[in-house]
XYZ file of C-alpha atoms in Angstrom:
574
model
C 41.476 32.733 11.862
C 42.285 29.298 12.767
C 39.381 28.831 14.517
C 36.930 30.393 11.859
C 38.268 27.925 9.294
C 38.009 24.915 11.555
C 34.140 25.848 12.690
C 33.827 26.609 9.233
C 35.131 22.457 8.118
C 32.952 21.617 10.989
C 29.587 22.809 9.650
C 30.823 21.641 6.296
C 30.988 18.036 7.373
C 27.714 18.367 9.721
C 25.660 19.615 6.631
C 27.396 16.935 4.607
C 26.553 14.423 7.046
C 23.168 15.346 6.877
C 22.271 15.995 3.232
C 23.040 12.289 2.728
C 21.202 9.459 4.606
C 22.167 6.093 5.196
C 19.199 4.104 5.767
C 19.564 0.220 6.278
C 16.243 -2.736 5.690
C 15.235 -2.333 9.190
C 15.055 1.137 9.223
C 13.176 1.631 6.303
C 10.547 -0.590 7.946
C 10.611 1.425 10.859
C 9.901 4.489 9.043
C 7.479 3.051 7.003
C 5.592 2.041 9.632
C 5.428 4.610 11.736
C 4.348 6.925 8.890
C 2.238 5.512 7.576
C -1.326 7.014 7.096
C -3.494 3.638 6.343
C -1.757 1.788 9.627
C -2.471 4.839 11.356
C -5.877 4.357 10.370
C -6.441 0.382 10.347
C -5.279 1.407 14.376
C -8.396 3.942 14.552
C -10.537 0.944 13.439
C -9.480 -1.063 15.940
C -10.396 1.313 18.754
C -13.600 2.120 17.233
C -14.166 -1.738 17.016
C -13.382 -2.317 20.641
C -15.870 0.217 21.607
C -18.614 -0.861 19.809
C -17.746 -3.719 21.703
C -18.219 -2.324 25.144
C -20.953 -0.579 24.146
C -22.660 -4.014 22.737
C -21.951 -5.773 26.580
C -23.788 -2.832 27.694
C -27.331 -4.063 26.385
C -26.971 -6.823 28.920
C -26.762 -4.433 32.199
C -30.159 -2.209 32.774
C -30.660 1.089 31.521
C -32.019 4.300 33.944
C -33.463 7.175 31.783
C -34.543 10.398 33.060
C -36.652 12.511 31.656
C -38.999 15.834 31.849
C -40.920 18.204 30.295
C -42.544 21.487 31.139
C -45.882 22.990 29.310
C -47.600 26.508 29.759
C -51.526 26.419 27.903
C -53.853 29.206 27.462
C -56.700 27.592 29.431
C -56.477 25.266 32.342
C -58.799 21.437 32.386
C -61.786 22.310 34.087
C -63.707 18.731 35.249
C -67.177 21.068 35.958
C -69.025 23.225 32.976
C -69.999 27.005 33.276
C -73.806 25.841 34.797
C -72.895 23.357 37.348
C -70.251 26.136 38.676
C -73.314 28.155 39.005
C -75.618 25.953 40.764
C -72.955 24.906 43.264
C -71.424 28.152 43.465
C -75.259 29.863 44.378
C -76.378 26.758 46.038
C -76.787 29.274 49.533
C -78.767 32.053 47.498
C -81.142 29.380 45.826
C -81.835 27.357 49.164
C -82.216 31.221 51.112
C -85.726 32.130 48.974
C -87.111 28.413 50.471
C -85.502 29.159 53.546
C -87.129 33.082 53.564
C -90.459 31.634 52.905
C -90.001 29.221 55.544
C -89.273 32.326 58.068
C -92.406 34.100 56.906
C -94.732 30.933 57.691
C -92.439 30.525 60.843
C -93.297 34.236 61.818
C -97.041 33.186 61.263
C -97.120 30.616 63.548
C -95.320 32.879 66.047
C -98.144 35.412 65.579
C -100.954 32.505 66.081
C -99.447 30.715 69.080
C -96.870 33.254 70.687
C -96.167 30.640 73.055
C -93.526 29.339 70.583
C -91.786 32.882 69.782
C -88.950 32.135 72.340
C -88.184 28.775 70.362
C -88.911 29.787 67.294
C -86.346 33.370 67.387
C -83.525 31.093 67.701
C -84.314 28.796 64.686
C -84.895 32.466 62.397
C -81.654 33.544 63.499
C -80.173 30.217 62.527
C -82.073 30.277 58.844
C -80.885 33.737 58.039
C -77.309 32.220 58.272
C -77.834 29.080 56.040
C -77.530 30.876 52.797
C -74.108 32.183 53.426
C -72.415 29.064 54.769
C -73.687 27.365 51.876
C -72.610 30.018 49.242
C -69.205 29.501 50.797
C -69.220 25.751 50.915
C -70.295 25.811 47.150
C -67.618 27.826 46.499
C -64.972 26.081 48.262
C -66.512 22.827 46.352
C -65.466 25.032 42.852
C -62.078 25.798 44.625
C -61.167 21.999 45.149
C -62.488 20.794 41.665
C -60.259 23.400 40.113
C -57.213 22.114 37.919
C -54.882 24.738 37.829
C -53.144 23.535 34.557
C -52.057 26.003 32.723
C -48.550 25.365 33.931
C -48.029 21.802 34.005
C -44.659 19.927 35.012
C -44.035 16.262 34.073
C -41.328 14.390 35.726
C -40.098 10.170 34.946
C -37.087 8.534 36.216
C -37.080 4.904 34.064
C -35.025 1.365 34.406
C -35.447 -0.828 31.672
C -34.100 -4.450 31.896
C -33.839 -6.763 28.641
C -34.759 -10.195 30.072
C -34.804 -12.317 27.132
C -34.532 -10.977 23.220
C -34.461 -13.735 21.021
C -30.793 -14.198 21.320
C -30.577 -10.279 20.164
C -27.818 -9.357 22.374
C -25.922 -12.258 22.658
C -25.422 -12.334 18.777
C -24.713 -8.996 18.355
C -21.992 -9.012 21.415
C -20.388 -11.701 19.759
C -20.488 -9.754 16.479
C -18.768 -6.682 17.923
C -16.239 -9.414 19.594
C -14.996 -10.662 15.571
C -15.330 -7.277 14.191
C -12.738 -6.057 16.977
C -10.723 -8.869 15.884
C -11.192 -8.598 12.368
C -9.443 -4.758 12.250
C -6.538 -6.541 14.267
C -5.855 -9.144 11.598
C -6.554 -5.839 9.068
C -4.161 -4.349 10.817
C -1.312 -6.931 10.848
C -2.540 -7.608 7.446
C -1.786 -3.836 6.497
C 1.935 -4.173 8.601
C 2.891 -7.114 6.017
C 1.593 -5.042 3.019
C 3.928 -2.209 4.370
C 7.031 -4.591 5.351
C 6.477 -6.286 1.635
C 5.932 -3.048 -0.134
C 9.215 -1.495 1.832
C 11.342 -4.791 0.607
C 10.418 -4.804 -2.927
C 11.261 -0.654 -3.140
C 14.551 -1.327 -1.149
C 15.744 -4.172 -3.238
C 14.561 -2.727 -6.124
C 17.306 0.443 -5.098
C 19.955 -2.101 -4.952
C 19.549 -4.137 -8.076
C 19.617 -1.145 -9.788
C 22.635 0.292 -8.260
C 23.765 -3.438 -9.416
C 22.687 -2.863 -12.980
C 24.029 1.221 -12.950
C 27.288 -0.674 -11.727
C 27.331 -3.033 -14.747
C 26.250 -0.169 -17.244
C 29.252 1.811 -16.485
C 31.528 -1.160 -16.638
C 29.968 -2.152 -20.243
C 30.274 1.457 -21.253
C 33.808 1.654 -20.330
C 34.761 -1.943 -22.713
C 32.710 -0.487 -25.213
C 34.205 2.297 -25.096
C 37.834 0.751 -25.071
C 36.828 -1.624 -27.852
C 36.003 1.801 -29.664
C 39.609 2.806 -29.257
C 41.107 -0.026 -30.116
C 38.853 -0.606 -33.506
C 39.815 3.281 -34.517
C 43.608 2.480 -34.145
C 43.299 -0.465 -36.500
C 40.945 1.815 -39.033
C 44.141 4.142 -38.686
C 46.634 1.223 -39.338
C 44.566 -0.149 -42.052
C 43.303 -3.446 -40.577
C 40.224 -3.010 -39.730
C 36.681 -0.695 -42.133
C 35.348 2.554 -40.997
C 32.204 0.004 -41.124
C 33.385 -1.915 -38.249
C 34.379 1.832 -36.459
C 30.726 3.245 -36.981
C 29.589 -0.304 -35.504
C 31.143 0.376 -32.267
C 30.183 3.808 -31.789
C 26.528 2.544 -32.358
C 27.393 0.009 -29.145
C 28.905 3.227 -27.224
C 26.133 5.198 -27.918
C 23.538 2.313 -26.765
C 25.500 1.771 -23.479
C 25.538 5.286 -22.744
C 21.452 5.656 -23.140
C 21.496 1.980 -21.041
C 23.457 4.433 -18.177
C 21.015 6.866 -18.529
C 17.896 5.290 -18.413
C 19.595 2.704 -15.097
C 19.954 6.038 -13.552
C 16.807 7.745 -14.354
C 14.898 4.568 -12.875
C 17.434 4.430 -10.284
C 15.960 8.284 -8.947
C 12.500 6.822 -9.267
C 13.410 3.799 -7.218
C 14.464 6.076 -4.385
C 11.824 8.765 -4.607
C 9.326 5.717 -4.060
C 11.112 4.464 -0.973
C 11.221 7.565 0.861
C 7.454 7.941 -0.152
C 6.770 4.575 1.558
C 9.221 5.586 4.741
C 7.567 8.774 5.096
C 10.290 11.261 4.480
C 10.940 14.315 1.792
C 10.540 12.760 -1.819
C 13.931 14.685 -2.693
C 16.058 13.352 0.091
C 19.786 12.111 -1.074
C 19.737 8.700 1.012
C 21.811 6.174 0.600
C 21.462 2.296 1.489
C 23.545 0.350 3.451
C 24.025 -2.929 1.272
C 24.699 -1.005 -1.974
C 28.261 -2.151 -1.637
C 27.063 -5.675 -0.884
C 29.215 -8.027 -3.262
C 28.146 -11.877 -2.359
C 24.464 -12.962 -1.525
C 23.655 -15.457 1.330
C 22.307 -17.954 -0.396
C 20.060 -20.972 1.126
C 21.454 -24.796 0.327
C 18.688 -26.217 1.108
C 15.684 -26.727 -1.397
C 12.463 -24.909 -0.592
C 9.479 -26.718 0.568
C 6.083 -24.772 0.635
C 3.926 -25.574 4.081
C 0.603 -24.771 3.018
C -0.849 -25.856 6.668
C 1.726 -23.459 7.868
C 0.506 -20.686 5.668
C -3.153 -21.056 6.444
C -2.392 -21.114 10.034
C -0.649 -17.585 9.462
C -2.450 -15.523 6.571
C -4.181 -12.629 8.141
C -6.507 -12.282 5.354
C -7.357 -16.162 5.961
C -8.319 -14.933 9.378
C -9.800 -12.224 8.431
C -12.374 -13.979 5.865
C -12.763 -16.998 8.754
C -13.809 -14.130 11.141
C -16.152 -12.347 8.362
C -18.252 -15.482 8.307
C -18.377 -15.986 11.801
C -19.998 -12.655 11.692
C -22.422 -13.737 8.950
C -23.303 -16.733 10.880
C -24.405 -14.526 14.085
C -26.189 -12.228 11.513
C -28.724 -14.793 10.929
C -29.464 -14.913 15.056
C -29.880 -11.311 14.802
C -32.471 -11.961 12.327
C -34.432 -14.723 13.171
C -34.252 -12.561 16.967
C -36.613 -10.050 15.489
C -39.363 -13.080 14.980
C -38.984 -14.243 18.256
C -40.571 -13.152 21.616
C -39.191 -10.493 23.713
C -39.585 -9.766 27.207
C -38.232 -6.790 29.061
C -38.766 -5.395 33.065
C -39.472 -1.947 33.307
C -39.933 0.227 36.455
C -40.550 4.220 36.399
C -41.443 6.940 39.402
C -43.327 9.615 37.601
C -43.805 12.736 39.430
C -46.277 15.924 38.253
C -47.576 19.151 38.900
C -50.226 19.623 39.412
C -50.344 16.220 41.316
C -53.203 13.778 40.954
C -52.951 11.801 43.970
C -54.646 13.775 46.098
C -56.980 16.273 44.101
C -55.310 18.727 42.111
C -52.608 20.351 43.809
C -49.545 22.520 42.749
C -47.131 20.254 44.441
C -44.823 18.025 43.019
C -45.877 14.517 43.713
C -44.960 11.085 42.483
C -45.703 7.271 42.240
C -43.235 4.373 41.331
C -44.516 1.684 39.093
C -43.000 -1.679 38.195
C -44.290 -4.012 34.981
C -43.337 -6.507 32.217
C -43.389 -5.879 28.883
C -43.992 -9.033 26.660
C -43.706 -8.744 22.818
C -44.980 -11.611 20.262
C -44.688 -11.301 16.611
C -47.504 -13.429 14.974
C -47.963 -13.083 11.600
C -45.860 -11.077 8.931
C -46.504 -13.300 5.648
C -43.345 -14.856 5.855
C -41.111 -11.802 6.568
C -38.971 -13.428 8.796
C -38.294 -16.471 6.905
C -37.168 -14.872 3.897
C -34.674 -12.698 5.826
C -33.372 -15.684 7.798
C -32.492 -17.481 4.230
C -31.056 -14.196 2.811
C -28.985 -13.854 6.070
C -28.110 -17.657 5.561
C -26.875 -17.016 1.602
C -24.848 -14.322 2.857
C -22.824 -16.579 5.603
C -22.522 -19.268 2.895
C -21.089 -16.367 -0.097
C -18.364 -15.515 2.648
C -17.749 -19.292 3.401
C -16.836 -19.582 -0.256
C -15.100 -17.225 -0.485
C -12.900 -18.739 2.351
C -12.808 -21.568 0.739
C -11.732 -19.662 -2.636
C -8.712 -18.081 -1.093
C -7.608 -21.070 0.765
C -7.124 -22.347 -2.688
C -4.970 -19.125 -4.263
C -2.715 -19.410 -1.187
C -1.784 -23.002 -1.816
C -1.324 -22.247 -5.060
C 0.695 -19.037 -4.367
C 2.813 -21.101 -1.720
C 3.735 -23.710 -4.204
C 4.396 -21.525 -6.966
C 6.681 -19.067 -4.468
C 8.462 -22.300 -3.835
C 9.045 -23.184 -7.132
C 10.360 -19.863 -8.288
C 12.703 -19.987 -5.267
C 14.247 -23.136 -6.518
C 14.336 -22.386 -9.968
C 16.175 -19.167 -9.336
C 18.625 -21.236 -6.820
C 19.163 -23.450 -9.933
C 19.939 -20.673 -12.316
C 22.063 -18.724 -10.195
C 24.015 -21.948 -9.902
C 24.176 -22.515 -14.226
C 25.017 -18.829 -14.256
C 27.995 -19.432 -11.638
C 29.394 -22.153 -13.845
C 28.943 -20.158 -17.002
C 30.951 -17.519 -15.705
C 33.546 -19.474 -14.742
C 33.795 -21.319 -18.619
C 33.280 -17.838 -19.676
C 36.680 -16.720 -17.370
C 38.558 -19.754 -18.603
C 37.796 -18.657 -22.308
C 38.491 -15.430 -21.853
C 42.013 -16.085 -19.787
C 42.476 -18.534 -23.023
C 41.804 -15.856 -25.397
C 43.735 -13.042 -23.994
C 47.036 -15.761 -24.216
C 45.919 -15.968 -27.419
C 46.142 -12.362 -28.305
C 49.147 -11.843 -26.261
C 51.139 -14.418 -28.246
C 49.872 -12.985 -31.499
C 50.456 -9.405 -30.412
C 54.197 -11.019 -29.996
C 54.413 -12.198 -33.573
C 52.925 -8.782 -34.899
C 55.926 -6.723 -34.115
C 58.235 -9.024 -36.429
C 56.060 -8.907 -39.156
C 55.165 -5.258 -38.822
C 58.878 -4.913 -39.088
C 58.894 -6.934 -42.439
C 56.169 -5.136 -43.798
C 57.599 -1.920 -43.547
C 60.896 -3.428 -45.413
C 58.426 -4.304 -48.050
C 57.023 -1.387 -48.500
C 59.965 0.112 -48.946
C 61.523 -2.294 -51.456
C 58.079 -1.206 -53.582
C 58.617 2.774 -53.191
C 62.436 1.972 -54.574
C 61.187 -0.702 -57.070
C 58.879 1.817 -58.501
C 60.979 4.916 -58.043
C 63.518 2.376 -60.118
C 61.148 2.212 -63.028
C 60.255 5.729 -63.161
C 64.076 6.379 -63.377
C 64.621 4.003 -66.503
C 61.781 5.019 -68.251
C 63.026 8.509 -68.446
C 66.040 7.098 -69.125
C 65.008 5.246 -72.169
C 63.121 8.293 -73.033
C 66.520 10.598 -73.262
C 68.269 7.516 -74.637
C 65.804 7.010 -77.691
C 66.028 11.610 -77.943
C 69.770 11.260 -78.500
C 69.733 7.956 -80.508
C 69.693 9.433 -83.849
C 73.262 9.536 -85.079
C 74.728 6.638 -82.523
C 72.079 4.174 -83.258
C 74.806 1.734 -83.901
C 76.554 2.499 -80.393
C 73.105 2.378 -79.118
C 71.997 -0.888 -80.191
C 75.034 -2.679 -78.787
C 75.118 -0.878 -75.687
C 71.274 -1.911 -75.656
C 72.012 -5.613 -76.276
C 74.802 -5.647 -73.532
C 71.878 -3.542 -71.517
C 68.842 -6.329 -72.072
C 71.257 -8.715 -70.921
C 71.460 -7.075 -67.809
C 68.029 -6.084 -67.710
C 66.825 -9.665 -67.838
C 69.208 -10.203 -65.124
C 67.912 -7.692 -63.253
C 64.165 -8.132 -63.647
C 64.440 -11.940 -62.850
C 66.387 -10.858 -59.545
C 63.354 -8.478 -59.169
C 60.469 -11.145 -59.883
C 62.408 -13.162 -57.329
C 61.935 -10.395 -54.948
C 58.747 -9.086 -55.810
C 57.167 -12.697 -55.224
C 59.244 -12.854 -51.596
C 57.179 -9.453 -50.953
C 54.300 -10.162 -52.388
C 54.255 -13.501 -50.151
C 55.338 -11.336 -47.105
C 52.489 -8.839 -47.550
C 50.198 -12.397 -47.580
C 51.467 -13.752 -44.517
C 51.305 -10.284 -42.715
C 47.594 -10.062 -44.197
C 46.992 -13.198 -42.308
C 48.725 -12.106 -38.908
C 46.975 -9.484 -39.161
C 43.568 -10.826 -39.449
C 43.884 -13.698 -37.103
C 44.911 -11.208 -34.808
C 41.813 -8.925 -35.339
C 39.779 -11.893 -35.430
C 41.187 -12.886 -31.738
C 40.596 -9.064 -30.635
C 37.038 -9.416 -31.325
C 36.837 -12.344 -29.862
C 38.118 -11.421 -26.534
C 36.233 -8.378 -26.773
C 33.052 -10.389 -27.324
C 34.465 -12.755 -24.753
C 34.395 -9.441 -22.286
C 31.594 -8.377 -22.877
C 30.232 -11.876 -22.489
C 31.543 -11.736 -19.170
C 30.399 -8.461 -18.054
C 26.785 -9.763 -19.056
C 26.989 -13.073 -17.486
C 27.890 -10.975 -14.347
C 25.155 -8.459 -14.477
C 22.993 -11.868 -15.079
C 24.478 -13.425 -11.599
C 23.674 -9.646 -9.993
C 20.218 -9.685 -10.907
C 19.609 -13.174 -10.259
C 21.510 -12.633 -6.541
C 19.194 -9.348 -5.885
C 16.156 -11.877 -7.491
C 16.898 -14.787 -4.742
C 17.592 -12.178 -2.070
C 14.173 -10.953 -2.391
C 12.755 -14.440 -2.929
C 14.146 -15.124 0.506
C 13.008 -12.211 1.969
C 9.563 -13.511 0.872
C 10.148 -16.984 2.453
C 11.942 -15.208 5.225
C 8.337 -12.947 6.256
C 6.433 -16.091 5.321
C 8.757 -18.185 7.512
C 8.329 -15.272 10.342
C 4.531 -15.521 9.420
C 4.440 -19.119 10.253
């Protein structure tokens, strides 16, 4: 059982531990920048950036290109028509009708002179031959003039070399070189945004745990000061008017809590948005509890050379118009000459180099290619001077923001030492206001002395007055019965009422004696009594002077802290 309840405390402290989370400056940068989304990115940008930049260098080495294509046609190139295939293909058949007429007039002669038959036999036999062999050398004439392209194959290997572009290449290597640079001073520029964002949330957290602090403390001397008022309204000393007074100051310190904690929640839902984690997360930082402020004793001198040496976004802008300014060579390249070395091997079939034949074949070829613009009607000058207005809008705009960051600087500076300065008048004021307050609270201590005395008197008076009056009462009704019974002793009566007045007048000038001793008691206890009302409220507005002047020094602490933090990342900057 033992060990069930101790595994049980265990978890209980684990999930504890865990629910809340103590997160100090540096790790909310951490987190902040490792989560987030726009660094991530500004980082993609830069490795795009770089390769666009090897792929710029890359236009000065040579290309090689390969390339092919096959086609299948319906009909193939023929280089003869349909009647010269026809002579040459019957060349044999027309020249064996000569050649047959020939043999008759040969067989003629034989007839006429038979002494040439043996001679002339051989030269028949030779004749009637002819008009095949040519017949077959015709045709074999068709055969070689034939294309055979109906499925035709086309074959290049090519190497192109840039030899000089009008500065083309150059410019636009160098352009890829800034815009690579460029995304890494967007990138650090986007790390200070986060850092700077992060500080502001995270000191935003602990001024208002600050001001939360001071709200509870004001709502707790309000809410004494509403005790004390409604025990004077009970002894008498003090209006229901002042009473409803104070409960309008509770109830305004009380909606002062709530809205220091509702911003509070806000404050800390934005921070863990910026460091990446759960909106709802119970964290908790680790200078909440801070109670003193480092605070510089030096005074604050802005660097402006500093600060333009360090700005990313002056970098950025100085690298933009480099860029411009190789934008116009990347026009005024397209007007000038260009001159590029190509070389090819082509290889077909059907191949051409030797007749048509349905083998692949090739031939290498090597040239220069030369390109001159002449005339465009002034194309290229106009886009030269556009090119030229841009570079000088992003030079003044350099310019431009050079001049906000000196005036930023010096104005940063100048808040920093007029917040030094009024931390220092509010230090001083508090301690007058401590002095005046110790001072006071003598003051009502001695008079809270001198209360109890007179309290005591007062009550004695009071007294004297019930008697005085229940004295009165008493001879009134006594007269009354006297005056009922009168009737027959008037006589008695009237002497008795003479020795009586006597002692009546006695009486009644002992009683004006002590009826003007009370009366001037009741005055001087009026008086205590308001001089010491008079010194409550002034050590209660002496308090709650105090607890102001000290939620003044908080904010103005959590004010310079961030001020320095500022000079601090500027500092690191520079």
């Amino acid at each position: 059982m033992k060990r069930v309840l101790s595994f049980i405390l265990l978890f209980g402290l684990a999930l504890s531990g865990y629910a809340q989370r103590i997160l100090n400056l540096d790790s909310c940068r951490a987190l902040a920048l490792s989560n987030n989304k726009e660094l991530r990115i500004a980082q993609e940008k830069i490795n795009a950036a770089h390769y666009q930049q090897k792929a710029a260098f890359t236009n000065f080495l040579p290309k090689i290109d390969v390339s092919g294509s096959y086609m299948r046609t319906q009909k193939e190139i023929s280089l003869l028509n349909d009647d010269q295939k026809q002579v040459i293909g019957n060349m044999g058949t027309s020249v064996g009708n000569e050649l047959q007429q020939f043999g008759q007039e040969l067989q003629q002669l034989a007839v006429q002179h038979p002494e040439f038959l043996p001679l002339l036999t051989p030269l028949n036999n030779a004749m009637g031959k002819i008009p095949g062999a040519l017949n077959q050398a015709g045709q074999s004439i068709l055969d070689a003039f034939r294309t055979d392209t109906r499925n035709l194959y086309v074959g290049a290997a090519t190497l192109t070399q840039p030899i000089f572009m009008g500065g083309k290449i150059i410019a636009y290597n160098k352009i890829t070189k800034y815009a690579e640079q460029l995304a890494q001073s967007q990138h650090a520029t986007g790390m200070q945004d986060v850092i700077l964002s992060t500080d502001q949330a995270y000191w935003q957290v602990i001024s208002l745990v600050n001001k939360k602090k001071l709200a509870e403390s004001f709502l707790k001397l309000v809410q004494k000061l509403d005790s004390d008022v409604s025990k004077m309204v009970a002894e008498g000393v003090a209006t229901t008017a002042d009473e409803l007074s104070v409960k309008v100051k509770v109830n305004e310190a009380e909606m002062t809590l709530t809205q220091v904690e509702d911003g509070l929640s806000l404050s800390k839902m934005v921070l863990c948005q910026l460091c990446g984690i759960p909106l709802n997360t119970d964290i908790r930082l680790a200078d909440e509890s801070m109670e003193n402020l480092t605070l510089p004793d030096m005074y604050t001198e802005s660097n402006v050379n500093t600060a333009f040496a360090n700005r990313q976004e002056l970098k950025s802008l100085e690298l933009a118009e480099k860029i411009y300014r190789q934008k116009i060579n990347v026009t005024r390249a397209e007007f000038l000459p260009s001159i590029g070395l190509t070389a090819n091997y082509l290889f077909t079939n059907p191949a051409l180099v030797n007749g048509f034949e349905n083998k692949f074949r090739g031939m290498w070829g090597i040239g220069v290619v030369v390109k001159i613009p002449v005339f465009h009607w002034g194309e290229g000058i106009y886009k030269v001077k556009a090119a030229r207005a841009e570079a000088n809008i992003a030079r003044y705009q350099l310019e431009d923001v050079k001049e906000k960051v000196e005036l930023q600087v010096t104005q940063s500076s100048y808040k920093v030492n007029e917040a030094v300065k009024r931390l220092s008048m509010a230090e001083k004021n508090m301690e007058k206001a401590e002095e005046n307050l110790i001072r006071l609270h003598d003051i009502l201590n001695e008079l809270e002395e001198r209360v109890g005395p007179l309290r005591e008197q007062a009550e004695k008076a009071e007294k004297f007055i019930a008697l005085d009056s229940e004295k009165k009462e008493l001879e009134i009704g006594l007269w009354l019965e006297t005056l009922e019974r009168s009737g027959k002793i008037v006589r008695e009566v009237e002497e008795k009422i003479a020795s009586t007045q006597n002692s009546y007048e006695e009486a009644e000038s002992e009683l004006n004696v002590l009826s003007a001793q009370i009366e001037q008691n009741f005055t001087e206890t009026n008086g205590c009594t308001a001089q010491m009302e008079e010194a409550r409220l002034k050590a209660s507005e002496a308090d709650e002077l105090a607890t102001r002047k000290e939620g003044e020094v908080s904010v103005l602490e959590n004010d310079i802290l961030h001020e320095q933090q500022t000079i601090r990342r500027l500092n690191g900057e520079i």
